[in-house]
Amino acid sequence: MTATEQPRRDKDGRLTPAPPEWTTRPAAPFPEAAVKGLENQVQRANLRHATGTIRAKRARVVAEVDNWQDLRSAGEAIKNRTLRHLDQHLVTLEESLTKAGATVHWARDAADANRIIVDLVKATGEQEVTKVKSMVTQEIGMNEALEEAGIAAWETDLAELIVQLGHDFPSHILVPAIHRNRGEIREIFREEMGVYGTPAPEGLSEQPAELAGAARTHLRNKFLRTKVAISGANFAVAETGTLVVVESEGNGRMNLTLPETLISVVGIEKVLPTVEDLEVFLRLLPRSSTGERMNPYTSMWTGPSAGDGPQDVHVILLDNGRTNALADPKGREALRCIRCSACLNICPVYERVGGHAYGSVYPGPIGAILNPQLRGVENPIDKSLPFASSLCGACNEVCPVKIPISDLLVHERHRVVEEKKRHQLNQFEPAMMKAASWVMADHKHLEAAGTASSLAGKLLPIRTIGPLPGPLSRWTQNRDVPMVPAQTFRQWWKENHDERA
Amino acid sequence: MSARDDVLARVRASLTDVAEPDGPVDWAYGLPTAMADVVDRFVETVTDYKATVVRCGASELPGQVMRGLMETGARTVVLPAGTDEMLHRTLEMAADLSVRVDDGSLTAADLDATDAVVTASSVGIAETGTIVLDHGPGQGRRALSLVPDRHICVVRAADVVSDVPEAVARLATSVRAGRPLTWISGPSATSDIELSRVEGVHGPRHLWVILVEG
């Protein structure tokens, strides 16, 4: 880095743009956040367009594959087989990586992983790193951990750059800036690029090609001078220690090739037993995610390669809650996820409320089960997520590794209810259930209850019941409840059928 | 306890319900995908990715590489060590072309100032329009086919297979030998702005494929 290229600090003294406030303080649970999402007309229009386009593309390329269902079953079986003996595969992966000349680190949680990363970067003496887009570094909040340590971490995927420069948070696994349109992107580039590096060119238009060109220029210097890069991995082959990164723009290749040091953070569920297993996933992933036969670039590397690419190669194997999910024989199925985002693109709830409403890096149907599994169901967001679904089941059909997402949502709902019972936070529901079970226990009880309620129907001249107080308000704030009829069904039956008979 | 032992202990504790060893996966690996003509399909799918594809015989190769360089407006070109001798000599004789052979000392900035690269390849995949480099002789280290803006890539028809399973089966030897692999499907592209596809972000904006038959 030359003197003129020292990392700059913005007016708040930060090296990189500050993320939105809600990512650093407790966010709202889904029902509250969803209302905000629904009210955002621009986002809803952008999402409708984007998810509609990508759904059609996916359907077209999936239809090209004759044995698509067999391929899904193979993906499911390989992942299950691997997860069931994950300890053995992880030990093999560690051995292979070490043999290939990589340094292996283990991390129990985000704090462990971030400490290892900060120490590794500090050891190089660098103040700036570039990044390949990765979900796992989002999950551990790595950028903020590096910022606190005085190291600037730069996103190099176009969408991630838009999000980062926009002081924003990703809203989709694959297309993190899906909620932004071209006009908004132009404004972000014009206002922010110059604060942190090469400014946007004069007279930048809203044309996607020009906007992509501005990103290319802004990042090229960073690529050429960066000494340290950080990546995740889509797959890690235990047998050989090979890591695989799937991408489109070439920013991945830049990061994986040009620097001297490469640090890859790999969730322990990413492991595949053999090289041959890649044939299944390299067919399932691109068609399910971007709706392409193949993504433009896939890189595979096995430790450092003499005379080619980074010579100091580190791999961090991360748990961060994955063993919580693994411990639940049913919930374990979610760990098959290859982060393709097909379930987001098909989900009617996601399409309307957007990714931010899920309050986590994993939005959509898969996020609604993964987050409670990884983080538990104690906090208000994770407790609300299993209910963030209409259970329509469309996600089950598109999942390339056959995760039964709607079953798992029900399973997680059950866990949330159990948790609730355990803490006895809600006395109202057990009381209701007790009353209901008395009513249902005997037909005389049911008739008495029916007569009592129809009396209310006769006496009150209204058609719907408006907002109710107390715990029932959660139900009535979004719905009109029809008024109780003036006659019970039994009474109606008696009048209309018994006479004729 | 070390983080390693901790994580492995947690994994093991999570799997106490799993008793029996893994059964076989019901999948036949490495099978070809049926198609009328593998090479025709390859040309079709690569073209679909907005790459240029030219078919030629072995003797026409140097001339076709020259044509690719001229038509993409390249004035400077880098060749990987191990490039075909005949091709190398032809390019060196061209009057308005500056040719360098990579001896490993070229910096990223040097490559950034170079217009084009010419490489060989290892495998072509018909169904997906993908070209795989295993960075053996004539294919160069990874930065070579990445930083210059134009990539002229030579694919031998004999190396074109039907689909990904056949390709993985062929490339497994390279992976097991520790070689890196680069899979290329069309030029660099993004769909991050309203999902409209834009060719060329960070990788080469032009991919010019020469398919050598016979």
Short mmCIF file of N, CA and C in Angstrom, two decimals, chain B residues 63-186:
data_model
loop_
_atom_site.label_atom_id
_atom_site.label_comp_id
_atom_site.label_asym_id
_atom_site.label_seq_id
_atom_site.Cartn_x
_atom_site.Cartn_y
_atom_site.Cartn_z
N GLY B 63 -3.51 -19.24 -36.70
CA GLY B 63 -4.23 -18.18 -37.41
C GLY B 63 -5.49 -17.77 -36.67
N GLN B 64 -6.20 -18.75 -36.11
CA GLN B 64 -7.43 -18.45 -35.38
C GLN B 64 -7.15 -17.70 -34.08
N VAL B 65 -6.03 -18.02 -33.43
CA VAL B 65 -5.67 -17.28 -32.21
C VAL B 65 -5.38 -15.83 -32.58
N MET B 66 -4.63 -15.62 -33.67
CA MET B 66 -4.33 -14.26 -34.15
C MET B 66 -5.64 -13.50 -34.37
N ARG B 67 -6.57 -14.18 -35.04
CA ARG B 67 -7.86 -13.55 -35.35
C ARG B 67 -8.60 -13.14 -34.06
N GLY B 68 -8.60 -14.04 -33.07
CA GLY B 68 -9.26 -13.74 -31.79
C GLY B 68 -8.64 -12.53 -31.12
N LEU B 69 -7.31 -12.45 -31.16
CA LEU B 69 -6.63 -11.31 -30.52
C LEU B 69 -6.97 -10.01 -31.24
N MET B 70 -6.94 -10.07 -32.59
CA MET B 70 -7.21 -8.85 -33.37
C MET B 70 -8.65 -8.39 -33.16
N GLU B 71 -9.58 -9.35 -33.25
CA GLU B 71 -10.99 -8.96 -33.18
C GLU B 71 -11.41 -8.46 -31.80
N THR B 72 -10.69 -8.87 -30.75
CA THR B 72 -11.01 -8.33 -29.43
C THR B 72 -10.14 -7.10 -29.12
N GLY B 73 -9.34 -6.68 -30.11
CA GLY B 73 -8.57 -5.45 -29.97
C GLY B 73 -7.37 -5.56 -29.04
N ALA B 74 -6.77 -6.76 -28.94
CA ALA B 74 -5.63 -6.93 -28.04
C ALA B 74 -4.32 -6.53 -28.72
N ARG B 75 -3.50 -5.76 -28.03
CA ARG B 75 -2.17 -5.38 -28.56
C ARG B 75 -1.06 -6.05 -27.77
N THR B 76 -1.35 -6.39 -26.51
CA THR B 76 -0.35 -7.08 -25.70
C THR B 76 -0.96 -8.39 -25.21
N VAL B 77 -0.13 -9.44 -25.22
CA VAL B 77 -0.65 -10.75 -24.84
C VAL B 77 0.37 -11.49 -23.97
N VAL B 78 -0.15 -12.24 -23.03
CA VAL B 78 0.74 -13.07 -22.20
C VAL B 78 0.44 -14.53 -22.50
N LEU B 79 1.52 -15.32 -22.61
CA LEU B 79 1.37 -16.75 -22.86
C LEU B 79 1.91 -17.52 -21.65
N PRO B 80 1.20 -18.56 -21.22
CA PRO B 80 1.71 -19.38 -20.12
C PRO B 80 2.92 -20.19 -20.60
N ALA B 81 3.80 -20.54 -19.68
CA ALA B 81 4.88 -21.46 -20.02
C ALA B 81 4.24 -22.75 -20.49
N GLY B 82 4.83 -23.37 -21.52
CA GLY B 82 4.28 -24.63 -22.02
C GLY B 82 3.30 -24.43 -23.16
N THR B 83 3.17 -23.18 -23.65
CA THR B 83 2.30 -22.93 -24.80
C THR B 83 2.91 -23.60 -26.04
N ASP B 84 2.05 -24.13 -26.87
CA ASP B 84 2.44 -24.78 -28.13
C ASP B 84 3.47 -23.93 -28.90
N GLU B 85 4.58 -24.56 -29.28
CA GLU B 85 5.72 -23.87 -29.92
C GLU B 85 5.32 -23.10 -31.18
N MET B 86 4.58 -23.81 -32.03
CA MET B 86 4.16 -23.24 -33.31
C MET B 86 3.32 -21.97 -33.09
N LEU B 87 2.39 -22.07 -32.12
CA LEU B 87 1.53 -20.94 -31.80
C LEU B 87 2.36 -19.77 -31.28
N HIS B 88 3.29 -20.07 -30.38
CA HIS B 88 4.16 -19.07 -29.79
C HIS B 88 4.93 -18.30 -30.88
N ARG B 89 5.54 -19.06 -31.80
CA ARG B 89 6.34 -18.44 -32.87
C ARG B 89 5.48 -17.55 -33.77
N THR B 90 4.29 -18.06 -34.11
CA THR B 90 3.40 -17.27 -34.98
C THR B 90 3.05 -15.93 -34.34
N LEU B 91 2.71 -15.96 -33.05
CA LEU B 91 2.32 -14.72 -32.38
C LEU B 91 3.50 -13.76 -32.27
N GLU B 92 4.70 -14.32 -32.02
CA GLU B 92 5.89 -13.46 -31.89
C GLU B 92 6.21 -12.74 -33.19
N MET B 93 5.85 -13.38 -34.31
CA MET B 93 6.16 -12.77 -35.61
C MET B 93 5.17 -11.66 -35.98
N ALA B 94 4.02 -11.64 -35.31
CA ALA B 94 3.01 -10.63 -35.65
C ALA B 94 3.54 -9.24 -35.32
N ALA B 95 3.40 -8.34 -36.29
CA ALA B 95 4.04 -7.03 -36.19
C ALA B 95 3.45 -6.18 -35.06
N ASP B 96 2.11 -6.13 -34.97
CA ASP B 96 1.53 -5.19 -34.01
C ASP B 96 1.09 -5.86 -32.72
N LEU B 97 1.83 -6.90 -32.30
CA LEU B 97 1.49 -7.61 -31.08
C LEU B 97 2.71 -7.73 -30.18
N SER B 98 2.56 -7.37 -28.93
CA SER B 98 3.66 -7.54 -27.99
C SER B 98 3.38 -8.79 -27.15
N VAL B 99 4.32 -9.78 -27.22
CA VAL B 99 4.09 -11.08 -26.59
C VAL B 99 5.04 -11.27 -25.40
N ARG B 100 4.50 -11.71 -24.28
CA ARG B 100 5.35 -12.07 -23.12
C ARG B 100 5.00 -13.47 -22.69
N VAL B 101 6.03 -14.20 -22.26
CA VAL B 101 5.77 -15.52 -21.70
C VAL B 101 5.88 -15.39 -20.18
N ASP B 102 4.92 -15.95 -19.48
CA ASP B 102 4.93 -15.84 -18.01
C ASP B 102 5.96 -16.79 -17.42
N ASP B 103 6.95 -16.22 -16.75
CA ASP B 103 7.94 -17.07 -16.08
C ASP B 103 7.68 -17.06 -14.56
N GLY B 104 6.51 -16.56 -14.18
CA GLY B 104 6.17 -16.53 -12.75
C GLY B 104 6.52 -15.21 -12.09
N SER B 105 7.21 -14.32 -12.82
CA SER B 105 7.64 -13.07 -12.18
C SER B 105 6.69 -11.91 -12.47
N LEU B 106 5.72 -12.13 -13.35
CA LEU B 106 4.79 -11.03 -13.67
C LEU B 106 3.90 -10.73 -12.47
N THR B 107 3.81 -9.45 -12.11
CA THR B 107 2.98 -9.07 -10.97
C THR B 107 1.53 -8.90 -11.44
N ALA B 108 0.64 -8.76 -10.46
CA ALA B 108 -0.77 -8.53 -10.79
C ALA B 108 -0.90 -7.23 -11.61
N ALA B 109 -0.08 -6.23 -11.26
CA ALA B 109 -0.13 -4.96 -12.00
C ALA B 109 0.35 -5.16 -13.44
N ASP B 110 1.39 -6.00 -13.64
CA ASP B 110 1.84 -6.32 -15.01
C ASP B 110 0.69 -6.93 -15.80
N LEU B 111 0.00 -7.90 -15.18
CA LEU B 111 -1.09 -8.58 -15.87
C LEU B 111 -2.24 -7.61 -16.14
N ASP B 112 -2.46 -6.70 -15.21
CA ASP B 112 -3.53 -5.71 -15.37
C ASP B 112 -3.25 -4.83 -16.59
N ALA B 113 -1.95 -4.63 -16.90
CA ALA B 113 -1.56 -3.80 -18.04
C ALA B 113 -1.46 -4.62 -19.33
N THR B 114 -1.84 -5.89 -19.27
CA THR B 114 -1.79 -6.76 -20.45
C THR B 114 -3.21 -6.95 -20.98
N ASP B 115 -3.36 -6.85 -22.32
CA ASP B 115 -4.71 -6.92 -22.89
C ASP B 115 -5.32 -8.32 -22.85
N ALA B 116 -4.49 -9.34 -23.14
CA ALA B 116 -5.09 -10.66 -23.37
C ALA B 116 -4.19 -11.79 -22.90
N VAL B 117 -4.79 -12.95 -22.74
CA VAL B 117 -4.04 -14.16 -22.42
C VAL B 117 -4.56 -15.26 -23.34
N VAL B 118 -3.65 -16.16 -23.75
CA VAL B 118 -4.06 -17.32 -24.54
C VAL B 118 -3.73 -18.56 -23.71
N THR B 119 -4.72 -19.39 -23.43
CA THR B 119 -4.42 -20.61 -22.66
C THR B 119 -5.01 -21.83 -23.34
N ALA B 120 -4.45 -22.98 -22.99
CA ALA B 120 -5.05 -24.27 -23.32
C ALA B 120 -6.06 -24.59 -22.22
N SER B 121 -6.68 -25.76 -22.28
CA SER B 121 -7.65 -26.13 -21.24
C SER B 121 -7.59 -27.63 -21.03
N SER B 122 -8.31 -28.07 -20.01
CA SER B 122 -8.21 -29.48 -19.64
C SER B 122 -9.45 -30.27 -20.08
N VAL B 123 -10.64 -29.71 -19.78
CA VAL B 123 -11.89 -30.40 -20.11
C VAL B 123 -12.93 -29.37 -20.54
N GLY B 124 -13.79 -29.75 -21.50
CA GLY B 124 -14.95 -28.94 -21.85
C GLY B 124 -16.21 -29.72 -21.49
N ILE B 125 -17.23 -29.03 -21.00
CA ILE B 125 -18.46 -29.71 -20.59
C ILE B 125 -19.62 -29.22 -21.46
N ALA B 126 -20.18 -30.15 -22.27
CA ALA B 126 -21.16 -29.77 -23.28
C ALA B 126 -22.46 -29.25 -22.67
N GLU B 127 -23.02 -29.96 -21.70
CA GLU B 127 -24.34 -29.62 -21.19
C GLU B 127 -24.39 -28.25 -20.51
N THR B 128 -23.26 -27.83 -19.93
CA THR B 128 -23.27 -26.58 -19.16
C THR B 128 -22.46 -25.46 -19.83
N GLY B 129 -21.76 -25.75 -20.91
CA GLY B 129 -20.95 -24.73 -21.57
C GLY B 129 -19.76 -24.30 -20.73
N THR B 130 -19.18 -25.26 -20.03
CA THR B 130 -18.10 -24.95 -19.08
C THR B 130 -16.75 -25.43 -19.61
N ILE B 131 -15.71 -24.65 -19.33
CA ILE B 131 -14.34 -25.06 -19.66
C ILE B 131 -13.57 -25.15 -18.35
N VAL B 132 -12.83 -26.23 -18.16
CA VAL B 132 -12.08 -26.38 -16.91
C VAL B 132 -10.59 -26.33 -17.20
N LEU B 133 -9.89 -25.51 -16.42
CA LEU B 133 -8.43 -25.47 -16.48
C LEU B 133 -7.90 -26.17 -15.22
N ASP B 134 -6.93 -27.08 -15.39
CA ASP B 134 -6.30 -27.63 -14.18
C ASP B 134 -4.90 -27.04 -14.01
N HIS B 135 -4.63 -25.99 -14.80
CA HIS B 135 -3.42 -25.18 -14.68
C HIS B 135 -2.15 -25.99 -14.90
N GLY B 136 -2.26 -27.00 -15.75
CA GLY B 136 -1.09 -27.73 -16.21
C GLY B 136 -0.38 -26.91 -17.30
N PRO B 137 0.63 -27.49 -17.98
CA PRO B 137 1.40 -26.77 -19.01
C PRO B 137 0.48 -26.13 -20.07
N GLY B 138 0.75 -24.88 -20.39
CA GLY B 138 -0.04 -24.18 -21.41
C GLY B 138 -1.31 -23.56 -20.85
N GLN B 139 -1.64 -23.86 -19.59
CA GLN B 139 -2.87 -23.30 -19.00
C GLN B 139 -2.58 -22.17 -18.02
N GLY B 140 -1.32 -22.08 -17.59
CA GLY B 140 -0.91 -20.95 -16.76
C GLY B 140 -1.39 -21.02 -15.32
N ARG B 141 -0.74 -20.19 -14.47
CA ARG B 141 -1.25 -20.07 -13.10
C ARG B 141 -2.57 -19.32 -13.14
N ARG B 142 -3.32 -19.39 -12.02
CA ARG B 142 -4.70 -18.93 -12.03
C ARG B 142 -4.87 -17.45 -12.38
N ALA B 143 -3.93 -16.60 -11.93
CA ALA B 143 -4.08 -15.16 -12.16
C ALA B 143 -4.04 -14.81 -13.65
N LEU B 144 -3.37 -15.66 -14.43
CA LEU B 144 -3.18 -15.36 -15.85
C LEU B 144 -4.51 -15.29 -16.61
N SER B 145 -5.37 -16.24 -16.38
CA SER B 145 -6.64 -16.26 -17.11
C SER B 145 -7.70 -15.42 -16.41
N LEU B 146 -7.26 -14.57 -15.48
CA LEU B 146 -8.20 -13.78 -14.68
C LEU B 146 -8.03 -12.28 -14.86
N VAL B 147 -6.81 -11.81 -14.78
CA VAL B 147 -6.60 -10.36 -14.73
C VAL B 147 -6.68 -9.69 -16.11
N PRO B 148 -6.03 -10.23 -17.16
CA PRO B 148 -6.20 -9.58 -18.47
C PRO B 148 -7.67 -9.63 -18.92
N ASP B 149 -8.08 -8.63 -19.69
CA ASP B 149 -9.50 -8.47 -19.98
C ASP B 149 -10.04 -9.43 -21.05
N ARG B 150 -9.13 -10.05 -21.85
CA ARG B 150 -9.57 -10.95 -22.90
C ARG B 150 -8.91 -12.31 -22.71
N HIS B 151 -9.73 -13.34 -22.73
CA HIS B 151 -9.20 -14.69 -22.58
C HIS B 151 -9.49 -15.48 -23.86
N ILE B 152 -8.41 -15.82 -24.58
CA ILE B 152 -8.54 -16.69 -25.75
C ILE B 152 -8.24 -18.10 -25.26
N CYS B 153 -9.22 -18.98 -25.33
CA CYS B 153 -9.06 -20.28 -24.70
C CYS B 153 -9.19 -21.39 -25.76
N VAL B 154 -8.20 -22.26 -25.80
CA VAL B 154 -8.18 -23.34 -26.79
C VAL B 154 -8.70 -24.63 -26.15
N VAL B 155 -9.72 -25.22 -26.77
CA VAL B 155 -10.30 -26.46 -26.26
C VAL B 155 -10.17 -27.52 -27.36
N ARG B 156 -9.63 -28.68 -27.01
CA ARG B 156 -9.55 -29.77 -28.00
C ARG B 156 -10.87 -30.54 -27.97
N ALA B 157 -11.40 -30.82 -29.15
CA ALA B 157 -12.70 -31.53 -29.24
C ALA B 157 -12.65 -32.85 -28.47
N ALA B 158 -11.46 -33.48 -28.45
CA ALA B 158 -11.33 -34.77 -27.76
C ALA B 158 -11.51 -34.62 -26.25
N ASP B 159 -11.36 -33.39 -25.73
CA ASP B 159 -11.50 -33.17 -24.29
C ASP B 159 -12.90 -32.76 -23.88
N VAL B 160 -13.82 -32.70 -24.85
CA VAL B 160 -15.18 -32.28 -24.51
C VAL B 160 -16.00 -33.50 -24.08
N VAL B 161 -16.58 -33.41 -22.89
CA VAL B 161 -17.43 -34.50 -22.36
C VAL B 161 -18.87 -34.01 -22.25
N SER B 162 -19.79 -34.95 -22.00
CA SER B 162 -21.20 -34.59 -22.04
C SER B 162 -21.62 -33.66 -20.91
N ASP B 163 -21.26 -34.02 -19.67
CA ASP B 163 -21.84 -33.30 -18.54
C ASP B 163 -20.89 -33.33 -17.34
N VAL B 164 -21.32 -32.70 -16.27
CA VAL B 164 -20.48 -32.54 -15.07
C VAL B 164 -19.96 -33.87 -14.49
N PRO B 165 -20.80 -34.93 -14.40
CA PRO B 165 -20.27 -36.17 -13.81
C PRO B 165 -19.04 -36.73 -14.55
N GLU B 166 -19.10 -36.73 -15.88
CA GLU B 166 -17.93 -37.21 -16.64
C GLU B 166 -16.72 -36.31 -16.40
N ALA B 167 -16.98 -34.99 -16.31
CA ALA B 167 -15.88 -34.05 -16.10
C ALA B 167 -15.23 -34.27 -14.74
N VAL B 168 -16.05 -34.43 -13.71
CA VAL B 168 -15.50 -34.64 -12.35
C VAL B 168 -14.68 -35.93 -12.33
N ALA B 169 -15.18 -36.97 -12.99
CA ALA B 169 -14.45 -38.24 -13.02
C ALA B 169 -13.07 -38.06 -13.67
N ARG B 170 -13.03 -37.26 -14.76
CA ARG B 170 -11.75 -37.03 -15.44
C ARG B 170 -10.81 -36.18 -14.61
N LEU B 171 -11.38 -35.21 -13.89
CA LEU B 171 -10.55 -34.23 -13.18
C LEU B 171 -10.13 -34.71 -11.80
N ALA B 172 -10.72 -35.81 -11.34
CA ALA B 172 -10.43 -36.28 -9.98
C ALA B 172 -8.93 -36.50 -9.77
N THR B 173 -8.26 -37.00 -10.81
CA THR B 173 -6.81 -37.24 -10.71
C THR B 173 -6.06 -35.93 -10.42
N SER B 174 -6.45 -34.87 -11.14
CA SER B 174 -5.80 -33.57 -10.93
C SER B 174 -6.03 -33.08 -9.50
N VAL B 175 -7.28 -33.22 -9.02
CA VAL B 175 -7.59 -32.75 -7.67
C VAL B 175 -6.79 -33.55 -6.65
N ARG B 176 -6.75 -34.87 -6.84
CA ARG B 176 -6.01 -35.71 -5.88
C ARG B 176 -4.51 -35.41 -5.91
N ALA B 177 -4.04 -34.88 -7.04
CA ALA B 177 -2.62 -34.51 -7.12
C ALA B 177 -2.39 -33.12 -6.52
N GLY B 178 -3.45 -32.49 -6.00
CA GLY B 178 -3.30 -31.20 -5.33
C GLY B 178 -3.35 -30.00 -6.26
N ARG B 179 -3.71 -30.20 -7.53
CA ARG B 179 -3.75 -29.07 -8.47
C ARG B 179 -5.02 -28.26 -8.24
N PRO B 180 -4.92 -26.93 -8.37
CA PRO B 180 -6.14 -26.13 -8.33
C PRO B 180 -6.91 -26.29 -9.64
N LEU B 181 -8.22 -26.06 -9.59
CA LEU B 181 -9.04 -26.11 -10.80
C LEU B 181 -9.79 -24.78 -10.93
N THR B 182 -9.95 -24.33 -12.18
CA THR B 182 -10.80 -23.19 -12.45
C THR B 182 -11.84 -23.59 -13.49
N TRP B 183 -13.11 -23.48 -13.12
CA TRP B 183 -14.21 -23.80 -14.03
C TRP B 183 -14.74 -22.48 -14.57
N ILE B 184 -14.78 -22.36 -15.90
CA ILE B 184 -15.19 -21.10 -16.52
C ILE B 184 -16.41 -21.35 -17.41
N SER B 185 -17.49 -20.63 -17.15
CA SER B 185 -18.68 -20.73 -18.00
C SER B 185 -19.01 -19.33 -18.49
N GLY B 186 -18.53 -19.00 -19.66
CA GLY B 186 -18.76 -17.68 -20.21
C GLY B 186 -17.86 -16.65 -19.57
#
